[in-house]
Every structure is written in C-alpha cells, then in structure tokens.
Amino acid sequence: MIIKKVEINRTVLDLKELPRGKFPEFAFLGRSNVGKSSLLNTLLNRKKLAGVSKDPGKTRTINYYMVNDRFFFVDMPGYGYAKVSKAERKRWEKLIDEYIRTREQLTGIVHLIDSKVGPTEDDVFVLYRLSRYGKDFIVALTKADKIGFGARRDVITALEGEFYNARVVDAITGRPMVARLKEVEDCSIIPAIFFSAKTGEGKEAIWKWIEQRIKGTEELL
Ligand code: GDP
C-alpha cells in the first residue's frame, strides 16, 4: 500500500461521536504496551503519528485516522492496564465491546498480542469475543524480534491451548504455524502474523490482509 495521506480524523469518547458514512474501518486492539502505536506508525510509515507512550494506558479515546481518503484506521484504547480505576476500566471495556459488536463499517480487526509475553487472560477474553461475534480478525504477534524460533512455537502452542480445538494459521497462506502429527478436525482458526516494528517483519503481510478486505468493500463506496 502506498500511503499518500494520513490525517487524524477525530478522537472519540462516546459511540455517538463515531463518523457517519461508509468508509471501511480497520480497528487495532491490544493490551497497553503491546506495541500498538509502534505497529500503526510502521504500517503508515510515520514516525510519530500514534504516540509511543512512556505512560501505558494513557490512550483512553478511540482515535480515527483517515488513510488515503479511502479508509479508516481506528486506534482503540489499550486494555488490561492495572492502574486505571475500576469504573474507568468498565467504561472502556463496554465501549470496545459495543463498538466491535455493532459497528457496521468495521471491516477487519488487528488484535495485537505480545509474542514475548504470550496471551494474557485479557487477550484470551478479547479473542474469544472476536470469534464469538464472527468478526474478521487477525492476531499480530508483536515484538517478534525479541524471540527466537523455539519461543515462536511456544507462543503459538500457548494460544492454541487457550481454546478448544483451535489452530493458529498463517493469515496469508492459511498454513498451520506449528505442524502437528495429528490434524484437528472442525477446529476454529486463529489467523496470525508475527510482527516487528524494529525489523519490519510482518508489515507487508498485514497490509496484504487489509488490502484484500478493502477490495471486498469497493462496491459499497
Ligand atoms: P502501545 O502502548 O501498545 O501503543 O505500545 P508502544 O508502541 O508505545 O510500545 C511499547 C513499548 O514496546 C515501547 O517501549 C516500544 O519501544 C516497545 N516496542 C514496540 N514495538 C516493538 C517491537 O517490534 N520490537 C521491540 N523490541 N520493541 C517494541
């Protein structure tokens, strides 16, 4: 994707403030400090568009970026940050949940999970909801430069272990990320991509995934 133009469109605190119109939206969702700002900046070839924070949990608004006058990137508030108040946490859990469940323009979700940390309880909860709501999503396994081959297998196995009959597959090729002796039948599929803002690994694959989905919305515009 050639990025010609990126503009901050709006900062939203309430779902009533979401933009009207039919532009497809891609939401980016993950735990605070997972590397979401770094991923957004890498995808959009910008140094400081989304704030890489020294204060995790700071972004509590939904930030809309209009890309190439054609589609939105939606930066969702980071979840799972311990220091926020219970009430505040509840407020944006509800906001995120309602957005995912009801937003028609939502075309794809990039769910970020730290490949070094592995899936947290909150991550599993979010992933469970994404599949239950039948949303089109991929898991971006971030900070992949920090881990070696063995640890990559471990994070995939850990993710599969959180669900009943789940297989993590490469989001582009559809091939299982970890070979198994026995194939699992009727399994739920978790499409994933290893990503690193440091090396650029996975950037092209994520764009490819997004582009495939933008093509599917062309007739709507
Ligand atoms: P956010 O809170 O999810 O927006 O996360 P940030 O993008 O602000 O990143 C959190 C921390 O992880 C920062 O110190 C980043 O420098 C670091 N980080 C983010 N992405 C990567 C990556 O791909 N590789 C490495 N090694 N560090 C990263």
XYZ file of C-alpha atoms and ligand atoms in Angstrom, residues 30-39 41 51-57 59 75 78 112 142-146 195-199, ligand 1:
60
model
C -4.499 -4.788 22.290
C -3.257 -4.590 25.839
C -1.435 -1.399 26.885
C 2.236 -1.523 25.949
C 1.707 -4.339 23.420
C 3.298 -2.192 20.689
C 0.135 -0.824 19.066
C 1.435 2.705 18.428
C 4.647 1.271 17.008
C 2.701 -1.027 14.700
C 3.442 4.069 12.852
C 2.045 8.339 20.369
C 4.503 5.671 21.538
C 3.845 6.101 25.190
C 6.017 6.140 28.230
C 2.785 6.183 30.169
C 0.991 2.934 29.393
C -2.753 3.068 29.465
C -4.898 6.479 25.354
C -6.795 3.053 17.280
C -5.305 -0.262 25.304
C -2.220 -7.418 18.955
C 4.201 -8.196 18.216
C 7.861 -7.628 19.131
C 8.820 -10.760 17.182
C 12.428 -9.534 17.011
C 12.711 -10.319 20.716
C 5.253 -8.635 13.526
C 8.177 -6.455 14.500
C 8.292 -2.670 14.382
C 12.071 -2.962 14.684
C 12.757 -5.205 11.680
P 1.331 0.721 22.969
O 1.187 1.133 24.397
O 0.618 -0.568 22.689
O 0.968 1.788 21.969
O 2.879 0.329 22.744
P 4.085 1.199 22.168
O 4.093 1.174 20.665
O 4.102 2.520 22.854
O 5.331 0.276 22.634
C 5.516 -0.101 23.974
C 6.993 -0.395 24.180
O 7.384 -1.555 23.414
C 7.922 0.728 23.724
O 8.999 0.808 24.635
C 8.386 0.291 22.342
O 9.651 0.806 22.007
C 8.440 -1.229 22.507
N 8.175 -1.901 21.214
C 7.094 -1.724 20.425
N 7.177 -2.486 19.323
C 8.346 -3.177 19.395
C 8.991 -4.150 18.541
O 8.508 -4.547 17.481
N 10.185 -4.655 18.989
C 10.749 -4.280 20.177
N 11.899 -4.845 20.516
N 10.160 -3.357 20.993
C 8.989 -2.818 20.612
